[in-house]
Coordinates of C-alpha atoms in Angstrom, one line a residue:
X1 CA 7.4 -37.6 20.1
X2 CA 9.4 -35.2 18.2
X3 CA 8.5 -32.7 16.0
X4 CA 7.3 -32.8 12.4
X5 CA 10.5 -31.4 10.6
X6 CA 9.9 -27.8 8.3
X7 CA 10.8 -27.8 4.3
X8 CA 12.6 -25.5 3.3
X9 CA 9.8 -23.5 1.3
X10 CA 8.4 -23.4 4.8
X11 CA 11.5 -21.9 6.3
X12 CA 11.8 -19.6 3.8
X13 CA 8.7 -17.9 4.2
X14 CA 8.9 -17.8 7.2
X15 CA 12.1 -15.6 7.4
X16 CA 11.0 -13.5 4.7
X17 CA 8.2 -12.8 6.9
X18 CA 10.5 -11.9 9.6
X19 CA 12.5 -9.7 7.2
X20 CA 9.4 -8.0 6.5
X21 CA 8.3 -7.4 9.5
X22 CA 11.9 -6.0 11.1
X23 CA 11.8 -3.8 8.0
X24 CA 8.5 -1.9 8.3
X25 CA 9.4 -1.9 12.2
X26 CA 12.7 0.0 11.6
X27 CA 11.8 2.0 8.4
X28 CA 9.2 3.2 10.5
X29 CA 11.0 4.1 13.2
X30 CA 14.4 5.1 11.5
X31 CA 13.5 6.1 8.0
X32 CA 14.9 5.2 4.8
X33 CA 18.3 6.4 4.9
X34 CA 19.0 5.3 8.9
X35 CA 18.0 1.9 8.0
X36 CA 20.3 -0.8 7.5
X37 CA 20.1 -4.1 5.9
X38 CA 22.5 -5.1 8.3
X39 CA 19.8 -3.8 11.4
X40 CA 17.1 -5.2 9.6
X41 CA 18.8 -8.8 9.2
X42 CA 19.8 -8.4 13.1
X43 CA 16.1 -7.4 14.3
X44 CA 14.9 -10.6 12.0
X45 CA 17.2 -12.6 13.4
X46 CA 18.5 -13.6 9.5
X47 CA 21.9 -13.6 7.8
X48 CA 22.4 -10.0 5.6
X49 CA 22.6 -11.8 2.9
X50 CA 19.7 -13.5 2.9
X51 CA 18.1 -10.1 2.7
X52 CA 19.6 -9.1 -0.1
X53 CA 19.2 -12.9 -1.7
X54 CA 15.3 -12.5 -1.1
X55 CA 14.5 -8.8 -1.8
X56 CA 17.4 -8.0 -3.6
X57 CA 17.9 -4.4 -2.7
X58 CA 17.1 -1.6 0.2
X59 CA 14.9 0.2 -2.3
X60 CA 12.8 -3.2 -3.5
X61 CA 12.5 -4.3 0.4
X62 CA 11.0 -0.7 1.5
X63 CA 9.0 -1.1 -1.7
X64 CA 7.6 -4.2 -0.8
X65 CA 6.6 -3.2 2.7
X66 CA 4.6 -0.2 1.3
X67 CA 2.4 -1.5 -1.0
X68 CA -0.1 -3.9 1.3
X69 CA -0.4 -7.3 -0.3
X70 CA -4.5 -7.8 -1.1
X71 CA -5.7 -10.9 0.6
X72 CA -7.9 -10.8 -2.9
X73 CA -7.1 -10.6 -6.7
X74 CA -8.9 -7.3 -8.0
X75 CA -11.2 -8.6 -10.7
X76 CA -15.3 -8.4 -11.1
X77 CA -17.5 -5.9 -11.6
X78 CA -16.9 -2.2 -11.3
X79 CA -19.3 -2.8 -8.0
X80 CA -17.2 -5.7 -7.1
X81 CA -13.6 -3.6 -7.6
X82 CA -15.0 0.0 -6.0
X83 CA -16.2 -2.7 -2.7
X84 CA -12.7 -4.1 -2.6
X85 CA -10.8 -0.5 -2.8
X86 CA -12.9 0.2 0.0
X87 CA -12.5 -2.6 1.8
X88 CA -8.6 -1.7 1.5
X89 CA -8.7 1.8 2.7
X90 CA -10.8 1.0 5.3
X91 CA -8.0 -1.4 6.6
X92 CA -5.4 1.4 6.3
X93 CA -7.5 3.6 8.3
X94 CA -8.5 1.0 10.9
X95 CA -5.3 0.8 12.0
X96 CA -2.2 3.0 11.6
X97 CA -0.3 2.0 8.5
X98 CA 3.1 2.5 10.3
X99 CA 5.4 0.9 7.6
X100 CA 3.3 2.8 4.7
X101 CA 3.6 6.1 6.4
X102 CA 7.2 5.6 7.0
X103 CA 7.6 4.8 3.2
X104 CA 5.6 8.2 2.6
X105 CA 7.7 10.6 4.7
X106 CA 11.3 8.6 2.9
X107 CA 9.5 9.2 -1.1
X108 CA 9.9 12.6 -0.2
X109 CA 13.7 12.6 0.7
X110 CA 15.3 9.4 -1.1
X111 CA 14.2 9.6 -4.8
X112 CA 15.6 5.7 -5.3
X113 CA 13.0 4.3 -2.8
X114 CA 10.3 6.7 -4.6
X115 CA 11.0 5.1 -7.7
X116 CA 10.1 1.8 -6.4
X117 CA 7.3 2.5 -4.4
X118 CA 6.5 3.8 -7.9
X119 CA 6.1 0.9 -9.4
X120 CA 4.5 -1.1 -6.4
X121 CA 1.6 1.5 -7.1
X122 CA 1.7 1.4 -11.0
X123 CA 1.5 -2.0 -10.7
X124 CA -1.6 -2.2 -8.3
X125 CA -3.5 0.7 -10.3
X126 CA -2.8 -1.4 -13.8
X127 CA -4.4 -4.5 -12.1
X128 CA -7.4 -2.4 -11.2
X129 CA -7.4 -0.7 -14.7
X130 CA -7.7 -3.9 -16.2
X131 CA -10.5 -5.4 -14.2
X132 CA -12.8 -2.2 -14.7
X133 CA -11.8 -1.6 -18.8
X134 CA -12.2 1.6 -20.5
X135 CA -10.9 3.9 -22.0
X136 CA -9.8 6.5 -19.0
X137 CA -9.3 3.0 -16.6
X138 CA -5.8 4.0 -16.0
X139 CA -7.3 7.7 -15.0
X140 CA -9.9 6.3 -12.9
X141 CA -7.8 4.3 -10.8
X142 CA -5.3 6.7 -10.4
X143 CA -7.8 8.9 -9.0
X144 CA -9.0 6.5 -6.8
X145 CA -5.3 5.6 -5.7
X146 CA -4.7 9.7 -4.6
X147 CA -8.1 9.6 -2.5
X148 CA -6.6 6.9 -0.9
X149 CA -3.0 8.3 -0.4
X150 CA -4.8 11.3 0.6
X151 CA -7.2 10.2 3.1
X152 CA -4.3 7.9 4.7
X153 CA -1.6 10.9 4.8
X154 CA -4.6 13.4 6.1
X155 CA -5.4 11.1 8.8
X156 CA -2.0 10.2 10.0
X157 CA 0.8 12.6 8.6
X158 CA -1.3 15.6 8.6
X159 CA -3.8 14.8 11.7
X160 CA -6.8 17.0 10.1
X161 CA -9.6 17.6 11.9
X162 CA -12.3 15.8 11.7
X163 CA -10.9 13.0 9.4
X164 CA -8.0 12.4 12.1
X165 CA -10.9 11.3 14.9
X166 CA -13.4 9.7 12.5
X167 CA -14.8 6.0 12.5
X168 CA -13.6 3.9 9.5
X169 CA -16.9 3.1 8.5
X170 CA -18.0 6.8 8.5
X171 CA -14.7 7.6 6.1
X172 CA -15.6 4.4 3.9
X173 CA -19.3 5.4 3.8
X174 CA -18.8 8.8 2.4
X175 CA -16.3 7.8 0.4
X176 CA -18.3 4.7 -0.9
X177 CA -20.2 7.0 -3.7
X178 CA -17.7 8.5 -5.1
X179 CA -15.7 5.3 -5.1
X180 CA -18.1 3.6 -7.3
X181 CA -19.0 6.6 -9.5
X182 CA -15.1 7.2 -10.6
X183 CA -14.7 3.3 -11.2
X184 CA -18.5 3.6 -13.4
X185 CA -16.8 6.5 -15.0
X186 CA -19.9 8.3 -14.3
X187 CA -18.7 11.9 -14.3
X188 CA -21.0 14.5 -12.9
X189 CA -21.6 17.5 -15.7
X190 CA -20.4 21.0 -14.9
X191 CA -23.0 23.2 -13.4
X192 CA -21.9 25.9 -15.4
X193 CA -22.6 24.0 -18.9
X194 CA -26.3 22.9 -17.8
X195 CA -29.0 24.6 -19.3
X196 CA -30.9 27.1 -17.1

């Protein structure tokens, strides 16, 4: 009995999921500019130019492998969207993010890969805008994409007390609040303007 033979959609994805995976490995481990397409083709076992034939570029591969791809479309209910942010950060702070936080430390010395990451995370925070409406959406999610960037790069990069040795359900559960008021756009008023 011999095997059931693989399309080539099949083999596709399957080597661009080797390519992705070679890449967060060795960005990771080498940073942006002591990576190679060339070392990541040879850790995925791939031809160079299939790299560059499915990614296109360096920059758009490291971009690719820092912005997580959702297992779900963000869409519902502010409730539903503020759950599903959550759910997301807790997964980064589960386990450690290694290809993120190697796309972290290289924004801040290769502006090129910056730019893209850029736009991974524009992208992402426009879908989320969307789903939640408003008028201040786009601030809203920002603000919920730098509590995210921040708890992530104050657990890992930065190792701060406290947050560095805490459960992810403890970070998720006092973050969950604040989550879902940002994403209500519930602000709270300033004490100084309440009347005494």
């Amino acid at each position: 009995m011999g095997s059931t033979p693989v399309s080539r959609t099949e083999q596709r994805r399957r080597t661009q999921d080797r390519i992705l995976v070679a890449a967060r490995k060795l960005f990771a481990e080498h940073g942006y500019d002591r990576t190679t397409i060339r070392a990541i083709a040879a850790e995925a076992k791939a031809d160079p130019g299939l790299v560059m034939r499915y990614f296109e570029s360096k920059e758009k591969l490291f971009a690719r492998i820092a912005v997580v791809d959702r297992q779900e479309a963000l869409g519902g209910s502010p409730e539903q969207v503020a759950e599903l942010l959550l759910a997301a950060l807790g997964a980064k702070v589960t386990a450690e993010p290694a290809g993120a936080l190697a796309v972290v430390r290289s924004m801040f010395t290769h502006p090129e890969s910056a730019k893209e990451v850029r736009e991974a995370m524009l992208a992402e925070q426009h879908q989320a805008a969307d789903a939640i409406s408003g008028e201040d959406a786009d601030l809203r999610t920002a603000l919920i994409g730098a509590l995210t960037l921040g708890t992530v790069i104050g657990r890992y990069l930065l190792g701060l007390d406290g947050l560095r040795d805490a459960s992810p359900e403890k970070i998720t559960a006092l973050l969950r609040q604040p989550f879902h008021s940002i994403l209500h756009g519930d602000p709270e008023p300033d004490p100084s303007e309440r009347p005494q």
